[in-house]
Amino acid sequence: MSARDDILRRVRSALDGVSPVTDLPPAPRAPDRGDLVALFAERVEDYRAVVTRCAPDDLAGVVAEALGTARAVVPPGLGLDVAGSVVDDGLSAADLDALDAVVTRAAVGIAETGTIVLDHRPDQGRRAITLVPDLHVCVVDASQVVADVPDALALLDPSRPLTWISGPSATSDIELDRVEGVHGPRTLHVVLVG
Amino acid sequence: MPAFPTAARAALGDTQLRRNLAHATHTIRDKRAKVVAEVEDWEDLRLAGAGVKEAALRDLATHLETLEASLVRAGATVHWARDAEEACAIVARVAHDHGADEVVKVKSMATAEIGLNEALEAEGIAAWETDLAELIVQLGEDLPSHILVPAIHRNRAEVREIFLRRMAAVGRPAPADLTDEPAVLAGAAREHLREKFLRAKVGVSGANFAVADTGTLVVVESEGNGRMCLTLPDVLVSVVGIEKVVATWSDLDPMLRLLPRSSTGERMNPYTSTWSGVTPGDGPQEVHVVLLDNGRTRALADDVGRQALRCIRCSACLNVCPVYERVGGHAYGSVYPGPIGAILNPLLRGVSDEQTASLPYASSLCGACFEVCPVRIDIPSVLVDQRAAVVDSHRGDRVPKAEAVAMRAAAWAFSDARRLAWAEKASGLGGRVLRRFGRTSLPGGRAAAGRLPGPGAAWTGARDLPAPPEESFRAWWDRTDGGRHEGEGPE
Ligand code: SF4
């Protein structure tokens, strides 16, 4: 018997006579917290990320300032001119390692947890570009902010790869002292538009 | 692996270990309590989380078949493994097929459980752990001692020493001027591992959840090493316990709200990655999923123990356990330590060997583990049930187990008031003797017996026994007429 059939047979016999769960207790919703965009900004900052709020017209200037002299890679569909940047056309990991920063948009922002979700469409690019460079400047539109995890799941497409980001990369593995940036970007700069 | 009482005695003698552990468990515990208190309906969320997992388990065959079909549709190759050996062989074959002599690994309990690193090494394939704590454990040729922070038994000076001594042999050496600052040590790990990430052909991971109806795997982490392994290599192999399945995409909701708060005490962990099979032009272009049994169907068949398969490995139960806090993870002799380890190991492997049979006794049954468990696993009840299983498995023994002897002696003494009075008197005498010879004293200066001879050794092998008082309550009552007069003082 194949391992597959053997395991499925064992599962069935283990559950022989066990009744299924028919009604699942519903997950409670987070209570109304008022201004979601303000809450989102506050909670992202709690992770020692940088948050800048700006009007749509000021976006290019704010991004340029966040980058300073850093050389950035941008996804092909960013929809924003970033001076001196390289557009990703399938750069190798080594190429990405030679760059300092990345600028992307996002799919969803979650206020309750201070989380940004990328679904890696053309305005956000491949997963690797937001991982290898050390500074991630992420542009989130105020209209993309939702209250909590269930709202985000409802909007996201599970067939796409997703990356949920809550603050910069971090570890507490040595004496529980929190250190930012182990392998992912050490600095996360969120630009909140509108 | 030695049985729990033997291993615990060694751990109890290590004061550095006890200090590191107490610091870690208390810190994480406080953080958790704070973020859990933020959630108004935490109890309802726990019920929902327990419900999602329990429902998936009770209809597991259907969900596994759905998961397989969705994964294949999304471009993944699905393998099934009855045990550790089959699972390791599948991973080794994938690596060989690509001519890889090394793989980069995301921290994963399932791959630790099956001893994948050792199995790959035997096949000439080096498996690099990329989680900072796992790297410390691997370079230190040591064992993990905690589910969440596996190197918590090591302090910064030890980590520095391990990096200086061992990194050069397996890749980029640690810088010569390495200090013991955690940020500097993390920086050294970043440089050392980046070289490996950038050249790796094959990545290996586990999964925190596997969504049946969409074929999506989920990995929750902090450092970004997981993202590196899941994204940069051409080939990805994920070893997934069959109990990781949830039915639908929206079932992730209570889980993703419960896990980080229970685990690291954060509202959300820094990174969560989800993927369904292969995405053209982005990430690994060949994706394998190994569905692992390795004793899970054995646990599934246990009506009381089945709930242990709901575990999402958050480690909250370790951090509140008074036994774990004192002895640490190594004493459990397994990758699953603490209260969950004390039930999961016997359920997965049976209680026929001395080591697993000792685990259901590694608890004070205080109930704290059930209180914190995000998926409401009633660990104390399962412990009691597993103790019964241990006793049952020894029914036919020629020489009864120490626990059985002790229980029988207690039953004999308690069943008759005169016998009890005699036994208490004898224990008062014993108390005086013990006080004279006992080498240990308890906090507060109370005398304690270091180690009892005979059947009592099973008890004192891992505990200090307070010396009994010289006068029993009964004797005091007789002498003072229930406290009405002072009496003449104990003999
Ligand atoms: S048993 Fe519960 S508390 Fe313990 S690790 Fe598993 S989910 Fe967490």
CSV table of N, CA, C and O and ligand atoms in Angstrom, one decimal, chain B residues 147 262 308 310-318 339-340 343 369 372-377 379, ligand 1:
chain,number,residue,atom,x,y,z
B,147,ILE,N,10.8,25.8,22.5
B,147,ILE,CA,10.2,25.8,21.1
B,147,ILE,C,10.4,27.1,20.4
B,147,ILE,O,10.8,27.2,19.3
B,262,SER,N,0.2,34.9,21.8
B,262,SER,CA,0.4,33.8,22.8
B,262,SER,C,1.9,33.4,22.7
B,262,SER,O,2.4,32.9,23.7
B,308,ALA,N,-4.4,17.2,21.7
B,308,ALA,CA,-3.0,17.7,21.6
B,308,ALA,C,-2.6,18.0,20.2
B,308,ALA,O,-1.6,18.8,20.0
B,310,ARG,N,-4.2,19.8,18.3
B,310,ARG,CA,-4.6,21.2,18.0
B,310,ARG,C,-3.4,22.2,18.2
B,310,ARG,O,-3.5,23.3,17.7
B,311,CYS,N,-2.4,21.7,18.9
B,311,CYS,CA,-1.3,22.6,19.3
B,311,CYS,C,-0.7,23.4,18.1
B,311,CYS,O,-0.4,22.8,17.1
B,312,ILE,N,-0.5,24.7,18.3
B,312,ILE,CA,0.1,25.5,17.3
B,312,ILE,C,1.5,25.9,17.7
B,312,ILE,O,2.1,26.9,17.1
B,313,ARG,N,2.1,25.2,18.6
B,313,ARG,CA,3.5,25.4,19.0
B,313,ARG,C,3.8,26.8,19.4
B,313,ARG,O,4.9,27.4,19.0
B,314,CYS,N,2.9,27.5,20.1
B,314,CYS,CA,3.2,28.9,20.5
B,314,CYS,C,4.2,28.9,21.7
B,314,CYS,O,4.8,30.0,21.9
B,315,SER,N,4.3,27.9,22.5
B,315,SER,CA,5.2,27.8,23.6
B,315,SER,C,4.7,28.5,24.9
B,315,SER,O,5.4,28.6,25.9
B,316,ALA,N,3.5,29.0,24.9
B,316,ALA,CA,2.9,29.7,26.1
B,316,ALA,C,2.9,28.7,27.3
B,316,ALA,O,3.2,29.1,28.4
B,317,CYS,N,2.6,27.5,27.0
B,317,CYS,CA,2.5,26.5,28.2
B,317,CYS,C,3.9,26.3,28.8
B,317,CYS,O,4.0,26.0,30.0
B,318,LEU,N,4.9,26.4,28.0
B,318,LEU,CA,6.3,26.2,28.6
B,318,LEU,C,6.6,27.3,29.6
B,318,LEU,O,7.1,27.1,30.6
B,339,PRO,N,5.0,21.3,29.1
B,339,PRO,CA,3.7,20.6,29.2
B,339,PRO,C,3.2,19.9,28.0
B,339,PRO,O,2.8,18.7,28.0
B,340,ILE,N,3.3,20.6,26.8
B,340,ILE,CA,2.9,20.0,25.6
B,340,ILE,C,3.7,18.8,25.2
B,340,ILE,O,3.2,17.7,24.8
B,343,ILE,N,2.8,15.5,27.0
B,343,ILE,CA,1.7,14.7,26.5
B,343,ILE,C,1.9,14.3,25.0
B,343,ILE,O,1.5,13.2,24.7
B,369,CYS,N,-1.0,25.6,32.3
B,369,CYS,CA,-0.8,25.4,30.9
B,369,CYS,C,-2.2,25.5,30.2
B,369,CYS,O,-2.3,26.0,29.1
B,372,VAL,N,-3.4,29.2,29.7
B,372,VAL,CA,-2.8,30.0,28.6
B,372,VAL,C,-2.9,29.5,27.2
B,372,VAL,O,-2.7,30.2,26.3
B,373,CYS,N,-3.3,28.2,27.1
B,373,CYS,CA,-3.2,27.6,25.8
B,373,CYS,C,-4.3,28.3,24.8
B,373,CYS,O,-5.5,28.3,25.1
B,374,PRO,N,-3.8,28.9,23.7
B,374,PRO,CA,-4.7,29.6,22.8
B,374,PRO,C,-5.7,28.7,22.1
B,374,PRO,O,-6.8,29.2,21.7
B,375,VAL,N,-5.5,27.4,22.1
B,375,VAL,CA,-6.5,26.5,21.5
B,375,VAL,C,-7.1,25.5,22.5
B,375,VAL,O,-7.6,24.5,22.2
B,376,ARG,N,-7.0,25.9,23.8
B,376,ARG,CA,-7.7,25.3,24.9
B,376,ARG,C,-7.4,23.8,25.0
B,376,ARG,O,-8.4,23.0,25.1
B,377,ILE,N,-6.2,23.4,24.9
B,377,ILE,CA,-5.8,22.0,25.1
B,377,ILE,C,-5.8,21.8,26.6
B,377,ILE,O,-5.1,22.4,27.3
B,379,ILE,N,-4.4,20.2,28.9
B,379,ILE,CA,-3.2,19.4,29.2
B,379,ILE,C,-3.2,18.5,30.5
B,379,ILE,O,-2.9,17.4,30.5
C,1,SF4,S1,-0.2,23.2,23.9
C,1,SF4,FE1,-1.2,25.2,23.7
C,1,SF4,S2,0.1,26.6,24.9
C,1,SF4,FE2,1.3,24.8,24.6
C,1,SF4,S3,2.5,25.2,22.7
C,1,SF4,FE3,0.7,24.1,22.1
C,1,SF4,S4,-0.8,25.7,21.6
C,1,SF4,FE4,0.8,26.7,22.8
